[in-house]
Tab-separated table of C-alpha atoms in Angstrom:
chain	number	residue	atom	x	y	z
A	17	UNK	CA	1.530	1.130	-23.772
A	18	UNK	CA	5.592	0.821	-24.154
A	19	UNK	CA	7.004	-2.384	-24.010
A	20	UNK	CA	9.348	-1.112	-21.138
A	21	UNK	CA	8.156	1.211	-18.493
A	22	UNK	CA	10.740	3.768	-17.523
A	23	UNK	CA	9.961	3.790	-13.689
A	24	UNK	CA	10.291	6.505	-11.260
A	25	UNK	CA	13.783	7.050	-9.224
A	26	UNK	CA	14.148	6.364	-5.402
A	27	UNK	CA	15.181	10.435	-5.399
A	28	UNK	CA	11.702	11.038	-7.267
A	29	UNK	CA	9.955	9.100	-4.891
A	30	UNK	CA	11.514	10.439	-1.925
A	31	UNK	CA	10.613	14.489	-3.156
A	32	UNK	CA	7.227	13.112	-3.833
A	33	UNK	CA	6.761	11.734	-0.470
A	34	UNK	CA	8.105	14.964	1.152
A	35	UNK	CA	5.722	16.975	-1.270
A	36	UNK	CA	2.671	15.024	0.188
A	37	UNK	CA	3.753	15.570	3.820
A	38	UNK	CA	4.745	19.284	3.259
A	39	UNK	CA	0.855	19.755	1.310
A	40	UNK	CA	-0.702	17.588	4.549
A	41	UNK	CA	1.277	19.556	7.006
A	42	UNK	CA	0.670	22.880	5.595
A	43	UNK	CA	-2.943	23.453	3.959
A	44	UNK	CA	-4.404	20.082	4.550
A	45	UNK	CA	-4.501	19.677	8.154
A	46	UNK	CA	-4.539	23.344	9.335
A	47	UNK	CA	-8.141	23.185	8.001
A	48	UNK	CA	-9.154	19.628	9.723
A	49	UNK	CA	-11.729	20.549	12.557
A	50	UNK	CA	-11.307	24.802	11.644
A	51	UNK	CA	-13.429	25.170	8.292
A	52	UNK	CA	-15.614	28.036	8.304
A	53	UNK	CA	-19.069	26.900	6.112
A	54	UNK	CA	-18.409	29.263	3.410
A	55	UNK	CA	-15.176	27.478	3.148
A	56	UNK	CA	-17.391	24.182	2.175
A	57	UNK	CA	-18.976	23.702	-1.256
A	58	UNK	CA	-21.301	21.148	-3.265
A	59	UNK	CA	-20.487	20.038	-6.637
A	60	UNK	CA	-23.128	17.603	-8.345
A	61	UNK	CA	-24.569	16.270	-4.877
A	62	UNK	CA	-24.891	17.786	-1.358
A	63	UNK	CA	-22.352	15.040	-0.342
A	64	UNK	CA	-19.904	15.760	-3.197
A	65	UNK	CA	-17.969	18.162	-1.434
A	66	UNK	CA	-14.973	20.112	-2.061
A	67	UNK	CA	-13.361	22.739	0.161
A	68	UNK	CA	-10.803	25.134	0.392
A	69	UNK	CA	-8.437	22.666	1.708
A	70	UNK	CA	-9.123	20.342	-1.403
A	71	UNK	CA	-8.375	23.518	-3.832
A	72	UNK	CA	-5.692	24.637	-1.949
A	73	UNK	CA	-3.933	21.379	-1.716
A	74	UNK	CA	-4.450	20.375	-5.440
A	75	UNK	CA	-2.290	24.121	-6.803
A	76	UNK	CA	0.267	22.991	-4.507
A	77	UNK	CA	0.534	18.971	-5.203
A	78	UNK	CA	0.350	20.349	-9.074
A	79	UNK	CA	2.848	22.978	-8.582
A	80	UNK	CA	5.284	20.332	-6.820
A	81	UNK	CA	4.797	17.841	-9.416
A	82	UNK	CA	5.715	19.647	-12.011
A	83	UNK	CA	8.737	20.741	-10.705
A	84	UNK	CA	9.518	16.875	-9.956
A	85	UNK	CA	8.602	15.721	-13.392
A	86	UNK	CA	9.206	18.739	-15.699
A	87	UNK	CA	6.626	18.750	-18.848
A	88	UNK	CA	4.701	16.208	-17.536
A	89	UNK	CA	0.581	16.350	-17.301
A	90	UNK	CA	-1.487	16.625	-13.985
A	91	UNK	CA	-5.062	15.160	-14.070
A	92	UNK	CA	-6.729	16.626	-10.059
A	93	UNK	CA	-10.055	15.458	-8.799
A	94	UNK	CA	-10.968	19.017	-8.151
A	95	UNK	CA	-9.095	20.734	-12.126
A	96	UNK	CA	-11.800	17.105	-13.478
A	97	UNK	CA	-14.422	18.924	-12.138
A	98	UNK	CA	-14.095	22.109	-14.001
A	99	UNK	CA	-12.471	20.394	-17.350
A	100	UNK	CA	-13.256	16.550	-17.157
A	101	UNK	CA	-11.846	16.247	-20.806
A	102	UNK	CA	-8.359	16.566	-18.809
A	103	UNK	CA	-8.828	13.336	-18.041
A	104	UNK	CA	-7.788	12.155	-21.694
A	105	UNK	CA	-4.239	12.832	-21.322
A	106	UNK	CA	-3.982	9.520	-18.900
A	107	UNK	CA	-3.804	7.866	-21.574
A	108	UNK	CA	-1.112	9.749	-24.324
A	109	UNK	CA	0.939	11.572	-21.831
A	110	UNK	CA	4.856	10.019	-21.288
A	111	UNK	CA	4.374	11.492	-17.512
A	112	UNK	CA	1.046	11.690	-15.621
A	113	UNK	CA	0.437	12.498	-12.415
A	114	UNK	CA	-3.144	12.112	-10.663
A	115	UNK	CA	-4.099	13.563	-7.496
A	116	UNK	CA	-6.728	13.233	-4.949
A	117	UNK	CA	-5.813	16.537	-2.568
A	118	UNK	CA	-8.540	15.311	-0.003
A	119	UNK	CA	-9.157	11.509	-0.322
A	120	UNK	CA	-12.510	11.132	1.829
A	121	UNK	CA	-13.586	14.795	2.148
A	122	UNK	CA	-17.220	14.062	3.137
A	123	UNK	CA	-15.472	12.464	6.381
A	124	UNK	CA	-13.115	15.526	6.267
A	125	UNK	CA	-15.594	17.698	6.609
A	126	UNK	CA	-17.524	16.154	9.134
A	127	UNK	CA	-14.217	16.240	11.280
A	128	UNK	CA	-13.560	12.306	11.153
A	129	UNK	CA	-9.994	11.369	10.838
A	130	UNK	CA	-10.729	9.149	7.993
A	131	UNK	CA	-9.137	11.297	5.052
A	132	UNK	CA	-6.225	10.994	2.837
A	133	UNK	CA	-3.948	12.463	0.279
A	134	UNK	CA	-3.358	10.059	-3.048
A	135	UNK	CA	-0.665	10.598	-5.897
A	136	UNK	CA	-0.269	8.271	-8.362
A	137	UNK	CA	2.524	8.860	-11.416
A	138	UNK	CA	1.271	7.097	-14.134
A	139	UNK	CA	4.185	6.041	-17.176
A	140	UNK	CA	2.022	5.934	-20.569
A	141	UNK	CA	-0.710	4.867	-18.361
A	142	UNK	CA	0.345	2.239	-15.999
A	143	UNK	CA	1.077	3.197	-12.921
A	144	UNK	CA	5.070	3.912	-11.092
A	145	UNK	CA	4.158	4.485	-8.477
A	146	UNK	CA	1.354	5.102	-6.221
A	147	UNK	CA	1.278	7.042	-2.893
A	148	UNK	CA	-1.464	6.520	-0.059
A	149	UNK	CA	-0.484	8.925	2.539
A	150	UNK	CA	-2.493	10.125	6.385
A	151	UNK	CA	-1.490	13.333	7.069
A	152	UNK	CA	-2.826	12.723	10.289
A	153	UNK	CA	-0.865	9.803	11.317
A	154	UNK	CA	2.087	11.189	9.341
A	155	UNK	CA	2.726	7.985	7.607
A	156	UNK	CA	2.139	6.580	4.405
A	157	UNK	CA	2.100	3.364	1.899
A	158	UNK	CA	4.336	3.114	-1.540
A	159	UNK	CA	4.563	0.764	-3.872
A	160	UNK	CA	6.971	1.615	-6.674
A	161	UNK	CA	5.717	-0.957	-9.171
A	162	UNK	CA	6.845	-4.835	-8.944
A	163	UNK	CA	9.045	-3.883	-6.132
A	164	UNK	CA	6.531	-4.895	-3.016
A	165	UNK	CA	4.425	-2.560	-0.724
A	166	UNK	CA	5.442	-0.879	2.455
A	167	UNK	CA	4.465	1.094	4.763
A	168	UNK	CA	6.814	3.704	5.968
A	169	UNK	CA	5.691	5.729	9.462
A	170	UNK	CA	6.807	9.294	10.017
A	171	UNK	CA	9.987	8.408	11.612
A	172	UNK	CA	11.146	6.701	9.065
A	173	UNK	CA	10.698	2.934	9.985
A	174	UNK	CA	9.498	0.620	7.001
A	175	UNK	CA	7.639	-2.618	6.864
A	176	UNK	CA	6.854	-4.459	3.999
A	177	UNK	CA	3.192	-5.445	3.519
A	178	UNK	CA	1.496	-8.485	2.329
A	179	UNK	CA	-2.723	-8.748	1.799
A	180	UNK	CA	-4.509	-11.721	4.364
A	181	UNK	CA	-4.931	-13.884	1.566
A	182	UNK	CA	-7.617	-16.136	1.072
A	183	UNK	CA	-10.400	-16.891	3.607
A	184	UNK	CA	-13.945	-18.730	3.925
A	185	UNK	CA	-16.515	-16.035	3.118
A	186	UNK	CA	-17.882	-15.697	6.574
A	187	UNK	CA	-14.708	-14.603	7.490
A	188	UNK	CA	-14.290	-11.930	4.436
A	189	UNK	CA	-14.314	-8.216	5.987
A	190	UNK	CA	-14.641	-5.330	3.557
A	191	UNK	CA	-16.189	-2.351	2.445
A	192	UNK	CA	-18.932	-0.942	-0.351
A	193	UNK	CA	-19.641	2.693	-1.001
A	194	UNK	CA	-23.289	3.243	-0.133
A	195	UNK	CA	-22.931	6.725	-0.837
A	196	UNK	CA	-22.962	6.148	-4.444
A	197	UNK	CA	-26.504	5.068	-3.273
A	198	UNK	CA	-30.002	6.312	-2.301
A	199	UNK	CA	-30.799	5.151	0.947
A	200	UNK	CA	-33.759	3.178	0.583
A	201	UNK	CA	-31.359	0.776	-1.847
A	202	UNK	CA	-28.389	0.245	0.844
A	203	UNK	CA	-30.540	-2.342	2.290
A	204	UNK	CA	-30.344	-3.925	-1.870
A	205	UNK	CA	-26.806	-3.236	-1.948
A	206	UNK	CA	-25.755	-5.353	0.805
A	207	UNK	CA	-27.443	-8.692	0.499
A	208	UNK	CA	-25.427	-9.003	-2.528
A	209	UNK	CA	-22.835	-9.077	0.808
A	210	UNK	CA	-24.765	-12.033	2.953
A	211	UNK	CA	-22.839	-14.316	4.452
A	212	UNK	CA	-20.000	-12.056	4.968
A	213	UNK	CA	-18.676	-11.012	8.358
A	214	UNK	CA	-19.357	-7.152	7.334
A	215	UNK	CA	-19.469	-4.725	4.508
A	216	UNK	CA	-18.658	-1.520	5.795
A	217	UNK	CA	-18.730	1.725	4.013
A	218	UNK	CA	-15.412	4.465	5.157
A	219	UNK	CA	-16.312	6.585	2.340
A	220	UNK	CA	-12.087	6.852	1.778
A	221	UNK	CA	-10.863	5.020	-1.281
A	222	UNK	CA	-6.995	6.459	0.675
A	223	UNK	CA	-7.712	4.026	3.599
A	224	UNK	CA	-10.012	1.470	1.802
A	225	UNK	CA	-6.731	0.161	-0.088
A	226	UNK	CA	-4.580	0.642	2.808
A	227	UNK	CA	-6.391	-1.807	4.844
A	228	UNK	CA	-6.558	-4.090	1.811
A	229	UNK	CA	-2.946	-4.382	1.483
A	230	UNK	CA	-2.312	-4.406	5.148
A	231	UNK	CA	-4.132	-7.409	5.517
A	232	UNK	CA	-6.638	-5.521	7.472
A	233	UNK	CA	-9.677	-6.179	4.986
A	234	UNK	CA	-10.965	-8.698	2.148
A	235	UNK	CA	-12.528	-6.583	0.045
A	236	UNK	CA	-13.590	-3.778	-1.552
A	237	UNK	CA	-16.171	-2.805	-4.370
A	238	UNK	CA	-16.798	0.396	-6.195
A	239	UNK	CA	-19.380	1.221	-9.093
A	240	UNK	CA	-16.884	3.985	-9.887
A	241	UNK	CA	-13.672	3.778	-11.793
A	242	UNK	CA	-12.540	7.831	-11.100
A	243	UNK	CA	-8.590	7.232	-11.420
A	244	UNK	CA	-7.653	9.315	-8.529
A	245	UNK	CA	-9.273	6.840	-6.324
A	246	UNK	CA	-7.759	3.921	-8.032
A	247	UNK	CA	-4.349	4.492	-9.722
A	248	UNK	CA	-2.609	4.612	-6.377
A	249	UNK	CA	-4.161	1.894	-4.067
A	250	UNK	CA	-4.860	-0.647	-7.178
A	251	UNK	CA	-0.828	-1.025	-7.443
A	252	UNK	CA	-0.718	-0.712	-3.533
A	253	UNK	CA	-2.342	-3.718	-3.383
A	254	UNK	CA	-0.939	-5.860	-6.326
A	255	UNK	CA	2.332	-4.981	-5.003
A	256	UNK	CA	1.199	-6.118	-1.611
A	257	UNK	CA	-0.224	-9.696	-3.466
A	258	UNK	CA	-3.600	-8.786	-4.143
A	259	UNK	CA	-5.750	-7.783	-7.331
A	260	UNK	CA	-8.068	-5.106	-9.153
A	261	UNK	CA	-10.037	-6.497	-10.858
A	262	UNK	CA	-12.994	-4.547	-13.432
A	263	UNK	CA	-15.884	-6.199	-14.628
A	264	UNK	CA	-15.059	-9.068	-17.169
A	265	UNK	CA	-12.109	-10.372	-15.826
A	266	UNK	CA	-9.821	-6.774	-16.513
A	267	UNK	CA	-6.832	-5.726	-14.195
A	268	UNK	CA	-7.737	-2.805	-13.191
A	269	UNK	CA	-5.630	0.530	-15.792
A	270	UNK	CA	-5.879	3.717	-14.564
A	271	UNK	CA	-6.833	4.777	-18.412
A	272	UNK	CA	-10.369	2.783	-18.102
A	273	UNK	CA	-13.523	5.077	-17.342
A	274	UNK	CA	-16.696	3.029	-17.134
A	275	UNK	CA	-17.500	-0.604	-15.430
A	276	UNK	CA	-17.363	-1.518	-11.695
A	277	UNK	CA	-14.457	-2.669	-9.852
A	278	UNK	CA	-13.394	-5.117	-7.318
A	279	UNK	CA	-10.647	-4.998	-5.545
A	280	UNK	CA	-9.382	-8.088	-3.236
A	281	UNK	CA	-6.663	-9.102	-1.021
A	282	UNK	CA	-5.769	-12.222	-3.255
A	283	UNK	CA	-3.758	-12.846	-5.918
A	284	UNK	CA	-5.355	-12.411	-9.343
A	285	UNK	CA	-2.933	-15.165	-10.796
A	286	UNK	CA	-3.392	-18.156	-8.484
A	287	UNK	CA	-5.042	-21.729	-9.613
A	288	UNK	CA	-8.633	-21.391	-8.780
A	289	UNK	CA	-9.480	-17.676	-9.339
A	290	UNK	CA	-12.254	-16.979	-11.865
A	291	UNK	CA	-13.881	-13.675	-12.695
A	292	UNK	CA	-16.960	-13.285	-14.095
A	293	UNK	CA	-20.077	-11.391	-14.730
A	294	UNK	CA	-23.510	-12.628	-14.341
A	295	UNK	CA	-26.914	-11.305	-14.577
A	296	UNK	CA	-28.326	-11.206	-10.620
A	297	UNK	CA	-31.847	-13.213	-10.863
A	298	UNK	CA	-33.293	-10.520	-8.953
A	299	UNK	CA	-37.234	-9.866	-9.899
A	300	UNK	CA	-37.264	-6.606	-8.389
A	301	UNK	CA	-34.845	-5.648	-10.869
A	302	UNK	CA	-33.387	-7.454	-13.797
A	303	UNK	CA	-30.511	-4.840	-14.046
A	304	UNK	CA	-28.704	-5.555	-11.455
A	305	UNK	CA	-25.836	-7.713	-11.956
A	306	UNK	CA	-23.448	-9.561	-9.113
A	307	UNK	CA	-19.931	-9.147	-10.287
A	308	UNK	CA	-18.039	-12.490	-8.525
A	309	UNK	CA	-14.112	-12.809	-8.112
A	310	UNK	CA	-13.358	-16.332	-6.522
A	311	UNK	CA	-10.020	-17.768	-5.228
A	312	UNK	CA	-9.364	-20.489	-2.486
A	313	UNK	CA	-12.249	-20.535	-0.349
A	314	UNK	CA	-13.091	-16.761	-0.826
A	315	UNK	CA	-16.024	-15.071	-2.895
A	316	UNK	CA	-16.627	-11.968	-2.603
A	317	UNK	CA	-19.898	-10.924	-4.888
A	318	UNK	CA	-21.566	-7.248	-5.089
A	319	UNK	CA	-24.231	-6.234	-6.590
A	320	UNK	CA	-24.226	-3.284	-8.034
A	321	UNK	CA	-26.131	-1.387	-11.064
A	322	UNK	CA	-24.235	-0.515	-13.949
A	323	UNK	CA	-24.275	3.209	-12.672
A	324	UNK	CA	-23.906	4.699	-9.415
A	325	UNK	CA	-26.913	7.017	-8.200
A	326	UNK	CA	-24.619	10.040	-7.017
A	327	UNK	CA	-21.636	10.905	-7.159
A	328	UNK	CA	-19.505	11.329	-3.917
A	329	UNK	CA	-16.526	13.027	-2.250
């Protein structure tokens, strides 16, 4: 990684956010609620889903990067699928731009509102900046890298965000993909949550970090590190004042693969925060492990096995 990381221009980041609410506007939500089934596929699981919508979406958010950033590289969810050595060029490329077309497309499919487009530009892999945008609200979050978070509505009004900070764990709200699951282990999965006041799964990495660095949740764990579910929303929320933080004490880097990430609406520098990863004493199953971030009063802990059982859209 350079020394000095060229950052993206308030023009750039302007035409990008007009690029995500032209793709929304256009392809993304003219198919919410009015997909025909053949217009629906499976790729590794019967919940990882793509559609016509997510294909559509991902030539266009390409196509418009591209233009933005000429010679740059594009690493899409759905372009992964078919080639995942693309994702290699995270790392090496001078530009990179990742894209999630359809953030949450089980839920988009299903015809819940809980779906997003994410765009992260990374600069020799670290991220300037990242994009969490709801085409159905029309309104989005930025975060331009060490400049703050905000949230910007379709008309144009901005308001700078800030996580809830610390709080005692019975108070902690946040969420844990079950999906990445079998059933008959989600009951496994969240007693590493007791104690909590829930741990909710929204199956939408888009809104899981917007409500992060809102200050609308505590939380959030994920047994899977796929960057165009994290690139964006981990500098959301740093920007915001909170932390991503991968198994062994790591920030979170777009350019990392493998390990299981936490993601928490607290600083990762204050006095008092510890990371660490400990074998769970559970006898049913010496594998798991409970990956703990602590700070003030707050510990969030998850339990999670070092892979996921399925993959998910």
């Amino acid at each position: 990684m350079k020394d000095q990381i060229d950052m993206v221009t308030t023009a750039e980041a302007e035409v990008l956010v007009a690029l995500l609410r032209k793709v929304g506007r256009e392809i993304v939500l003219p198919r919410f609620r009015n997909l025909d089934p053949a217009e629906i596929d499976a790729k590794t699981e019967p919940t990882d889903l793509v559609t016509i919508a997510d294909q559509e979406a991902e030539v266009a958010l390409a196509a418009g990067a591209r233009a933005i950033f000429p010679g740059c590289e594009v690493v899409g969810e759905e372009a992964v699928s078919d080639d995942p050595a693309l994702l290699d060029r995270i790392a090496g490329a001078e530009t990179c731009v990742i894209i999630d077309p359809v953030g949450g497309t089980f839920n988009f499919t299903r015809g819940l509102a809980v779906f997003g487009i994410i765009l992260a530009v990374t600069r020799h892999g670290e991220t300037v900046p990242g994009l969490l945008y709801d085409p159905v609200t029309d309104d989005w979050v930025i975060a331009p890298r060490g400049a703050g978070a905000e949230y910007v509505s379709g008309n144009g009004a901005r308001r700078r965000l800030s996580v809830r900070g610390p709080v005692a764990l019975s108070e902690a709200e946040g969420t844990v993909p079950l999906d990445l699951y079998r059933p008959e282990r989600w009951a496994e999965i969240l007693r590493a949550f007791d104690g909590t006041r829930s741990a909710r799964s929204p199956r939408c990495s888009c809104h899981e970090y917007r409500m992060l660095a809102m200050g609308l949740a505590d939380f959030s764990a994920n047994a899977s590190l796929k960057p165009w579910d994290h690139a964006a929303g981990a500098l959301v929320l740093e920007d915001a004042g909170g932390s991503a933080v991968v198994e062994g004490g790591r920030r979170y880097a777009p350019t990392l693969r493998k390990g299981r990430i936490v993601a928490a609406g607290f600083g990762r520098t204050p006095p008092g925060i510890r990371s660490k990863m400990a074998e769970s004493n559970s006898a049913s199953n010496p594998r798991i492990r409970r990956f703990s971030v602590e700070a003030g009063r707050f510990m969030s802990s998850a339990a999670l096995r070092i892979e996921p059982d399925r993959a998910t859209s």
